Structure formats: structure tokens, C-alpha cells
Amino acid sequence: MAAKHSPSIAKHLLNWYDAHRRELPWRALPGEVANPYRVWLSEVMLQQTGVATVIPRFQAWVARWPDFASLAAARDDDVMAAWAGLGYYARARNLVACAKAVVADHEGQFPETEAGLHALPGIGDYTAAAIAAIAFGARATVVDANVERVVARLFRAAGKPAVRAAAEAITPQTRAGDFAQGMMDLGSAICIPRKPRCLLCPLRDDCAAFAAGDQESFPVKPAKGPKPQRYGTIFWAQAGDDVLLVRRPPKGLLGGMRALPTGPWTDAHPGLADAPIAGDWTMRERTVAHGFTHFDLQLALATARVERHQAGEDAIWWPVESLSQAGLPTVFAKAAKAIGGA
């Protein structure tokens, strides 16, 4: 079915995109050459994060680090602080690693093939295809969540392998980057998850799900069980006008980030067992809840006035009044707000 419909789908989609394309700060205007650095950065930022959230963060980032060379020379602390709140913090570390590899091994320029891009730190199948198609015009099959939804409905395709095969069949030889961005825009504005706006869709006549009247049944998602619940305690240790921060281990969840001290996150409430410093600790009545991809977390909050000299050499004392500038991950920023420190 996909091969039969591919000429009309690509033609109708590209005509619609030419008339309705979104203006985005990382997207080249018609007639412009795409900036590979901006394409790459936007694709990484947009993983698990919405466009509205990414736009101001992207603009601030490129104002500070406009190219591979400037990012490769950036301090890790500055990069991690700039990324705070975007989640999946390994992405930020991989951005720096990739920029350094591009500068050191590729004379500051991205390789133009999927294989060459895929060999760089932090660039997986999807990102390599997106950069190759959008930045370099290569025929590459780009399937993000929006594209998956459009293609699944077009062909009533169930399962990622079937969706990818169908997407491969309809990707045109030319303008593959515009085609990918057009599919993304269509999924964002028209072929939305609930109550898709089929009467406005340029691909309505090609859509098997529209013909069958079961658009909202696609894409077919595997059933998910409930996420595990974990518990922990966040410690607010204040000395004078400063609060104690720590550096999380370089590997693992929120690796390398500045954070408020916390004990392990376990299946039971740990209480004050893992207090980072001696003090007259008080448990707050309020708790903080936060959801990660694979588990939900409930955190008790403990506060104390402490003596600065009792902290270890690796202690970071941060002014409470400027804690918003510490680049705390969202879960710790929530805790600080709940305690009243930010």
C-alpha cells in the first residue's frame, strides 16, 4: 500500500508544507541553507520536550554558544546549568562530547552521512537521520512521535517496524528534509493525538484510518503497567545565608548536576538516616512528588541550621537568594521552592 501511494503523499505533503510551514528559530527559511549545528541542537532539545518550551531555551543557548567551537570550549557547570529543567541530562553531557569530537576530528564541521553522524557521541538513529535529511538534504527516513502518528494512520500500521517500513516507502528522493519537517508539522497541527483535524489534512484522501473511521486507534501503543513508586528525603542544610549543595555522581540519573543532598531513593521512606551533616533536623509536613520515565518519586523534606565547617571538602555553599542560578534539576528546584528557598 505504501509504495502505491508514495507519489501522491509526498506531493500533497510538500505542497501543504510550502504553504503552512512553521517558522522556528532553528529552521532555515525557504532558499536558505540549513545550519547543521542548529538542526542538531534543536533535535536533541526536542527529545521529550515540547516546542514551546524549547524555543526560548534554544535561543538563549545559541546566543551563548553559537557553534561547535564555542560549545566544545564551554565549562561543564555552565552547560549543565543552562540545560536545567529540560530533563534527560545525559543529553547535555553528550552535546559537549559531540562538539569536542566535531572540533577535534572533523575540523569543526559535521560529517554529512548518516553513518558518519551516527559515529559521534550521543547521536542515535533518529538524530542521525534528521540531521542528514534536514541539514544536508540526504534521503533519510525520519520518524519521531509526530511522524509515527501520521504514518500509522495513513496505513493503519501497527507496531514500530511496520510504521518505519511505511515511512521509508513514502520518503521522496528529493526534499527529504522538507518532507520530514512537513510530517512533523502535520502531526503537530493537524494529525494530533485526539480529535485529529482530518477535514484540514492534505493527506485525507490517502489515509486508510480516515477511510475506516478509526483514526484515534492509531498508533497502537503497547499496554503499560504502573510505574514503581520510590521514596527519599531531600536535605536543606543552611549555614548563614548559604545552603549546602552537592555534585551528583557523573554517571547515573541526573549525573554531574548540582543538587540538594538526598539519600538513596528506595521502596520505603528513609527518613533522616542519610543526613549529609550533623544538625537538628526537622521534617517538614509538605512533600514533593516528581515523575521520572521509569518511576514516580515522593520526597520528604528535612531542614536544619548547620555549621559550615562540618561539611566535607566537596561541599558547595550556594547563596539562598541566588539559588535559581545554580542550575538545579527540576526535582530539586521543586524542593527548594517548597521549602521557601527559591
CSV table of C-alpha atoms in Angstrom, one decimal:
chain,number,residue,atom,x,y,z
A,1,MET,CA,0.0,0.0,0.0
A,2,ALA,CA,2.8,2.4,0.9
A,3,ALA,CA,4.6,2.2,-2.4
A,4,LYS,CA,1.3,2.7,-4.3
A,5,HIS,CA,0.5,5.9,-2.5
A,6,SER,CA,4.0,7.3,-2.1
A,7,PRO,CA,4.0,9.8,-5.1
A,8,SER,CA,0.7,11.5,-4.1
A,9,ILE,CA,1.6,11.6,-0.4
A,10,ALA,CA,4.9,13.3,-0.9
A,11,LYS,CA,3.5,15.7,-3.4
A,12,HIS,CA,0.5,16.7,-1.3
A,13,LEU,CA,2.5,16.9,1.9
A,14,LEU,CA,5.2,19.1,0.4
A,15,ASN,CA,2.6,21.4,-1.2
A,16,TRP,CA,1.0,21.8,2.2
A,17,TYR,CA,4.3,22.4,3.9
A,18,ASP,CA,5.3,25.1,1.5
A,19,ALA,CA,2.1,27.0,2.4
A,20,HIS,CA,1.9,26.2,6.1
A,21,ARG,CA,5.4,25.6,7.4
A,22,ARG,CA,6.1,26.8,10.9
A,23,GLU,CA,8.7,29.5,11.5
A,24,LEU,CA,11.1,28.1,14.1
A,25,PRO,CA,14.4,29.6,15.2
A,26,TRP,CA,16.4,26.5,14.1
A,27,ARG,CA,14.6,26.1,10.8
A,28,ALA,CA,16.1,27.6,7.6
A,29,LEU,CA,13.8,29.9,5.7
A,30,PRO,CA,12.9,29.0,2.1
A,31,GLY,CA,16.0,29.4,-0.1
A,32,GLU,CA,18.4,29.4,2.9
A,33,VAL,CA,20.9,26.7,3.7
A,34,ALA,CA,20.2,24.9,6.9
A,35,ASN,CA,22.7,25.4,9.8
A,36,PRO,CA,23.8,21.8,10.9
A,37,TYR,CA,24.7,23.0,14.4
A,38,ARG,CA,21.2,24.5,14.9
A,39,VAL,CA,19.5,21.4,13.4
A,40,TRP,CA,21.4,19.1,15.7
A,41,LEU,CA,20.9,21.2,18.8
A,42,SER,CA,17.1,21.5,18.2
A,43,GLU,CA,16.7,17.8,17.6
A,44,VAL,CA,18.4,17.0,20.9
A,45,MET,CA,16.5,19.6,22.8
A,46,LEU,CA,13.2,18.5,21.4
A,47,GLN,CA,13.6,14.9,22.5
A,48,GLN,CA,10.9,14.5,25.2
A,49,THR,CA,10.4,18.3,25.4
A,50,GLY,CA,7.8,20.4,23.6
A,51,VAL,CA,8.4,23.1,21.0
A,52,ALA,CA,7.0,25.9,23.2
A,53,THR,CA,9.4,25.1,26.0
A,54,VAL,CA,12.4,24.6,23.7
A,55,ILE,CA,12.2,27.8,21.7
A,56,PRO,CA,13.4,30.3,24.4
A,57,ARG,CA,15.9,27.8,25.7
A,58,PHE,CA,17.3,27.2,22.2
A,59,GLN,CA,17.6,31.0,21.6
A,60,ALA,CA,19.4,31.5,24.9
A,61,TRP,CA,21.7,28.6,24.2
A,62,VAL,CA,22.8,29.8,20.7
A,63,ALA,CA,23.3,33.3,21.9
A,64,ARG,CA,25.8,31.9,24.4
A,65,TRP,CA,27.3,29.0,22.3
A,66,PRO,CA,26.6,29.7,18.6
A,67,ASP,CA,28.7,26.9,17.1
A,68,PHE,CA,30.6,23.7,17.8
A,69,ALA,CA,33.8,25.5,18.8
A,70,SER,CA,32.2,27.7,21.5
A,71,LEU,CA,30.3,24.7,22.9
A,72,ALA,CA,33.4,22.5,22.9
A,73,ALA,CA,35.2,25.1,25.0
A,74,ALA,CA,32.3,25.6,27.4
A,75,ARG,CA,32.6,24.7,31.1
A,76,ASP,CA,30.6,21.7,32.1
A,77,ASP,CA,29.0,23.5,35.0
A,78,ASP,CA,27.8,26.3,32.7
A,79,VAL,CA,26.4,23.8,30.2
A,80,MET,CA,24.6,21.7,32.8
A,81,ALA,CA,23.1,24.9,34.4
A,82,ALA,CA,21.9,26.0,31.0
A,83,TRP,CA,20.2,22.7,30.5
A,84,ALA,CA,18.5,22.5,33.9
A,85,GLY,CA,14.8,21.8,33.5
A,86,LEU,CA,15.0,20.2,30.1
A,87,GLY,CA,15.4,16.7,31.6
A,88,TYR,CA,17.4,13.7,30.5
A,89,TYR,CA,20.7,15.4,31.5
A,90,ALA,CA,22.9,12.9,29.7
A,91,ARG,CA,21.8,14.7,26.6
A,92,ALA,CA,23.7,17.9,27.8
A,93,ARG,CA,26.8,15.9,28.5
A,94,ASN,CA,26.6,14.3,25.1
A,95,LEU,CA,26.2,17.7,23.4
A,96,VAL,CA,29.6,18.8,24.8
A,97,ALA,CA,31.2,15.5,24.0
A,98,CYS,CA,29.9,15.6,20.4
A,99,ALA,CA,31.0,19.2,19.9
A,100,LYS,CA,34.5,18.3,21.1
A,101,ALA,CA,34.6,15.4,18.7
A,102,VAL,CA,33.5,17.5,15.8
A,103,VAL,CA,36.2,20.1,16.6
A,104,ALA,CA,38.9,17.6,17.2
A,105,ASP,CA,38.2,15.0,14.5
A,106,HIS,CA,36.1,16.8,11.8
A,107,GLU,CA,37.6,20.3,11.6
A,108,GLY,CA,34.6,21.8,13.2
A,109,GLN,CA,32.1,20.5,10.7
A,110,PHE,CA,29.6,17.7,10.9
A,111,PRO,CA,30.0,14.7,8.6
A,112,GLU,CA,27.2,14.7,6.0
A,113,THR,CA,26.2,11.0,6.1
A,114,GLU,CA,24.0,9.1,8.5
A,115,ALA,CA,26.8,6.7,9.2
A,116,GLY,CA,29.3,9.5,9.9
A,117,LEU,CA,26.8,11.3,12.2
A,118,HIS,CA,25.9,8.1,14.0
A,119,ALA,CA,29.5,7.6,15.0
A,120,LEU,CA,29.5,10.8,17.0
A,121,PRO,CA,28.7,10.8,20.8
A,122,GLY,CA,25.0,11.0,21.6
A,123,ILE,CA,23.7,10.7,18.1
A,124,GLY,CA,21.4,7.8,17.6
A,125,ASP,CA,19.5,6.5,14.6
A,126,TYR,CA,16.8,9.1,14.7
A,127,THR,CA,19.0,12.1,15.2
A,128,ALA,CA,21.5,11.0,12.5
A,129,ALA,CA,18.6,10.6,10.0
A,130,ALA,CA,17.1,14.0,11.0
A,131,ILE,CA,20.4,15.9,10.6
A,132,ALA,CA,21.3,14.1,7.3
A,133,ALA,CA,17.9,14.9,5.8
A,134,ILE,CA,17.3,18.4,7.2
A,135,ALA,CA,20.8,19.8,7.2
A,136,PHE,CA,22.3,18.0,4.2
A,137,GLY,CA,19.4,17.0,2.0
A,138,ALA,CA,20.1,13.3,2.1
A,139,ARG,CA,17.3,10.9,1.6
A,140,ALA,CA,16.9,9.6,5.2
A,141,THR,CA,13.8,8.3,6.9
A,142,VAL,CA,13.0,10.4,9.9
A,143,VAL,CA,10.4,9.0,12.4
A,144,ASP,CA,9.7,11.0,15.5
A,145,ALA,CA,6.4,10.8,17.6
A,146,ASN,CA,4.5,13.1,15.2
A,147,VAL,CA,5.7,11.2,12.1
A,148,GLU,CA,4.9,7.9,13.7
A,149,ARG,CA,1.3,9.0,14.3
A,150,VAL,CA,0.8,10.3,10.8
A,151,VAL,CA,2.2,7.2,9.1
A,152,ALA,CA,0.4,4.8,11.5
A,153,ARG,CA,-2.9,6.4,10.5
A,154,LEU,CA,-2.1,6.7,6.8
A,155,PHE,CA,-1.6,2.9,6.6
A,156,ARG,CA,-3.3,1.7,9.7
A,157,ALA,CA,0.1,0.3,10.6
A,158,ALA,CA,0.5,-1.4,13.9
A,159,GLY,CA,4.0,-1.5,15.5
A,160,LYS,CA,7.1,0.4,15.0
A,161,PRO,CA,8.6,-1.9,12.3
A,162,ALA,CA,5.5,-1.6,10.2
A,163,VAL,CA,5.4,2.2,10.7
A,164,ARG,CA,9.1,2.6,9.8
A,165,ALA,CA,8.7,0.5,6.7
A,166,ALA,CA,5.8,2.6,5.5
A,167,ALA,CA,7.7,5.8,6.3
A,168,GLU,CA,10.7,4.6,4.3
A,169,ALA,CA,8.4,3.8,1.3
A,170,ILE,CA,6.9,7.3,1.2
A,171,THR,CA,10.0,9.4,1.8
A,172,PRO,CA,10.9,11.1,-1.5
A,173,GLN,CA,14.3,11.1,-3.2
A,174,THR,CA,14.4,14.9,-3.1
A,175,ARG,CA,13.4,17.3,-0.4
A,176,ALA,CA,13.6,14.6,2.2
A,177,GLY,CA,14.3,17.2,4.9
A,178,ASP,CA,11.3,19.3,4.0
A,179,PHE,CA,9.2,16.1,3.8
A,180,ALA,CA,10.3,15.2,7.4
A,181,GLN,CA,9.6,18.7,8.7
A,182,GLY,CA,6.3,18.7,6.9
A,183,MET,CA,5.3,15.5,8.5
A,184,MET,CA,6.3,16.8,11.9
A,185,ASP,CA,4.3,20.0,11.4
A,186,LEU,CA,1.3,18.0,10.2
A,187,GLY,CA,1.4,15.8,13.3
A,188,SER,CA,1.7,18.9,15.5
A,189,ALA,CA,-1.1,20.9,14.0
A,190,ILE,CA,-3.5,18.6,12.1
A,191,CYS,CA,-2.9,14.9,12.8
A,192,ILE,CA,-3.0,15.4,16.6
A,193,PRO,CA,-3.4,12.6,19.1
A,194,ARG,CA,-7.0,13.3,20.0
A,195,LYS,CA,-9.7,14.6,17.7
A,196,PRO,CA,-7.4,15.0,14.6
A,197,ARG,CA,-8.5,17.7,12.2
A,198,CYS,CA,-8.9,15.4,9.3
A,199,LEU,CA,-11.0,17.8,7.2
A,200,LEU,CA,-8.0,20.1,7.0
A,201,CYS,CA,-5.5,17.4,6.2
A,202,PRO,CA,-3.8,17.4,2.8
A,203,LEU,CA,-3.4,13.6,3.1
A,204,ARG,CA,-7.0,12.8,3.9
A,205,ASP,CA,-7.7,11.1,0.6
A,206,ASP,CA,-4.7,8.8,1.1
A,207,CYS,CA,-5.5,7.9,4.7
A,208,ALA,CA,-6.6,4.4,5.5
A,209,ALA,CA,-7.6,5.2,9.1
A,210,PHE,CA,-9.7,8.2,7.9
A,211,ALA,CA,-11.5,5.9,5.4
A,212,ALA,CA,-12.1,3.3,8.2
A,213,GLY,CA,-13.1,6.0,10.7
A,214,ASP,CA,-10.7,4.7,13.4
A,215,GLN,CA,-8.1,7.5,13.4
A,216,GLU,CA,-7.8,7.6,17.1
A,217,SER,CA,-7.0,3.9,17.3
A,218,PHE,CA,-3.6,4.6,15.8
A,219,PRO,CA,-0.8,4.4,16.5
A,220,VAL,CA,-1.3,1.2,18.5
A,221,LYS,CA,0.5,1.6,21.8
A,222,PRO,CA,1.5,-1.4,24.0
A,223,ALA,CA,-0.1,-1.5,27.4
A,224,LYS,CA,2.0,-0.1,30.2
A,225,GLY,CA,1.9,-1.3,33.7
A,226,PRO,CA,2.0,1.1,36.6
A,227,LYS,CA,5.3,2.8,37.4
A,228,PRO,CA,7.2,1.8,40.6
A,229,GLN,CA,6.9,4.2,43.5
A,230,ARG,CA,10.1,5.3,45.2
A,231,TYR,CA,10.7,7.5,48.3
A,232,GLY,CA,13.5,9.7,49.5
A,233,THR,CA,14.5,12.6,51.7
A,234,ILE,CA,15.9,15.9,50.5
A,235,PHE,CA,18.0,17.8,53.0
A,236,TRP,CA,18.1,21.6,53.3
A,237,ALA,CA,21.2,22.4,55.3
A,238,GLN,CA,21.6,26.1,55.8
A,239,ALA,CA,24.6,28.0,57.2
A,240,GLY,CA,24.1,31.7,57.4
A,241,ASP,CA,22.7,32.8,54.1
A,242,ASP,CA,24.0,29.8,52.1
A,243,VAL,CA,22.6,26.4,51.5
A,244,LEU,CA,24.6,23.2,51.1
A,245,LEU,CA,24.7,21.7,47.6
A,246,VAL,CA,26.4,18.6,46.3
A,247,ARG,CA,27.6,17.3,43.0
A,248,ARG,CA,25.8,14.1,41.9
A,249,PRO,CA,28.0,11.3,40.6
A,250,PRO,CA,29.0,11.7,37.0
A,251,LYS,CA,27.1,8.6,35.8
A,252,GLY,CA,23.5,7.7,36.6
A,253,LEU,CA,20.3,9.7,37.0
A,254,LEU,CA,20.9,13.5,36.9
A,255,GLY,CA,24.7,12.7,36.7
A,256,GLY,CA,27.1,15.6,37.2
A,257,MET,CA,24.4,18.1,38.3
A,258,ARG,CA,24.5,20.3,41.3
A,259,ALA,CA,21.7,19.3,43.7
A,260,LEU,CA,20.4,19.4,47.2
A,261,PRO,CA,21.7,16.4,49.3
A,262,THR,CA,19.5,13.4,49.2
A,263,GLY,CA,19.8,9.8,50.4
A,264,PRO,CA,19.0,6.9,48.1
A,265,TRP,CA,15.6,6.6,46.5
A,266,THR,CA,14.1,3.3,47.7
A,267,ASP,CA,10.8,1.4,48.2
A,268,ALA,CA,10.3,2.8,51.7
A,269,HIS,CA,10.6,6.2,53.4
A,270,PRO,CA,14.2,6.6,54.6
A,271,GLY,CA,13.6,9.5,57.0
A,272,LEU,CA,16.7,11.2,58.4
A,273,ALA,CA,19.1,8.2,58.1
A,274,ASP,CA,21.1,9.8,55.3
A,275,ALA,CA,21.5,13.3,56.6
A,276,PRO,CA,24.6,14.8,55.0
A,277,ILE,CA,25.8,16.8,58.0
A,278,ALA,CA,25.1,16.9,61.7
A,279,GLY,CA,22.2,19.2,62.7
A,280,ASP,CA,18.9,19.5,64.5
A,281,TRP,CA,16.9,18.2,61.6
A,282,THR,CA,13.2,19.0,61.3
A,283,MET,CA,10.9,17.1,58.9
A,284,ARG,CA,8.5,19.4,57.0
A,285,GLU,CA,4.9,18.4,56.6
A,286,ARG,CA,4.9,19.1,52.9
A,287,THR,CA,6.4,16.6,50.5
A,288,VAL,CA,7.4,16.9,46.8
A,289,ALA,CA,6.3,14.5,44.1
A,290,HIS,CA,8.1,14.1,40.8
A,291,GLY,CA,7.8,11.7,37.9
A,292,PHE,CA,10.7,10.2,36.0
A,293,THR,CA,10.4,8.0,33.0
A,294,HIS,CA,10.6,4.7,34.8
A,295,PHE,CA,9.4,5.5,38.3
A,296,ASP,CA,7.5,8.0,40.4
A,297,LEU,CA,9.2,9.7,43.4
A,298,GLN,CA,7.9,11.1,46.6
A,299,LEU,CA,10.3,13.1,48.7
A,300,ALA,CA,10.2,14.2,52.3
A,301,LEU,CA,11.8,17.5,53.1
A,302,ALA,CA,14.2,18.0,56.1
A,303,THR,CA,15.7,21.3,57.2
A,304,ALA,CA,18.4,22.3,59.6
A,305,ARG,CA,20.7,25.1,60.6
A,306,VAL,CA,24.2,23.7,60.5
A,307,GLU,CA,27.9,24.7,61.0
A,308,ARG,CA,29.7,25.2,57.7
A,309,HIS,CA,32.9,23.7,58.9
A,310,GLN,CA,31.2,20.3,59.4
A,311,ALA,CA,30.7,19.8,55.7
A,312,GLY,CA,33.3,17.9,53.6
A,313,GLU,CA,35.8,19.4,51.3
A,314,ASP,CA,33.5,18.8,48.3
A,315,ALA,CA,30.6,20.8,49.8
A,316,ILE,CA,29.2,23.6,47.7
A,317,TRP,CA,27.8,26.5,49.6
A,318,TRP,CA,25.4,28.5,47.5
A,319,PRO,CA,23.7,31.8,48.4
A,320,VAL,CA,20.0,31.1,49.0
A,321,GLU,CA,18.9,34.3,47.3
A,322,SER,CA,20.5,33.2,44.0
A,323,LEU,CA,19.7,29.5,44.2
A,324,SER,CA,17.7,29.8,40.9
A,325,GLN,CA,21.0,30.4,39.2
A,326,ALA,CA,22.5,27.1,40.4
A,327,GLY,CA,21.0,25.1,37.6
A,328,LEU,CA,19.3,22.6,39.9
A,329,PRO,CA,17.4,19.7,38.1
A,330,THR,CA,13.6,20.2,38.3
A,331,VAL,CA,13.0,17.8,41.2
A,332,PHE,CA,15.5,19.8,43.4
A,333,ALA,CA,14.1,23.1,42.2
A,334,LYS,CA,10.7,21.9,43.3
A,335,ALA,CA,12.0,21.0,46.7
A,336,ALA,CA,13.7,24.4,47.1
A,337,LYS,CA,10.5,26.2,46.2
A,338,ALA,CA,8.5,24.1,48.6
A,339,ILE,CA,11.0,24.9,51.4
A,340,GLY,CA,10.9,28.5,50.5
A,341,GLY,CA,14.5,28.9,49.3
A,342,ALA,CA,13.8,29.7,45.7
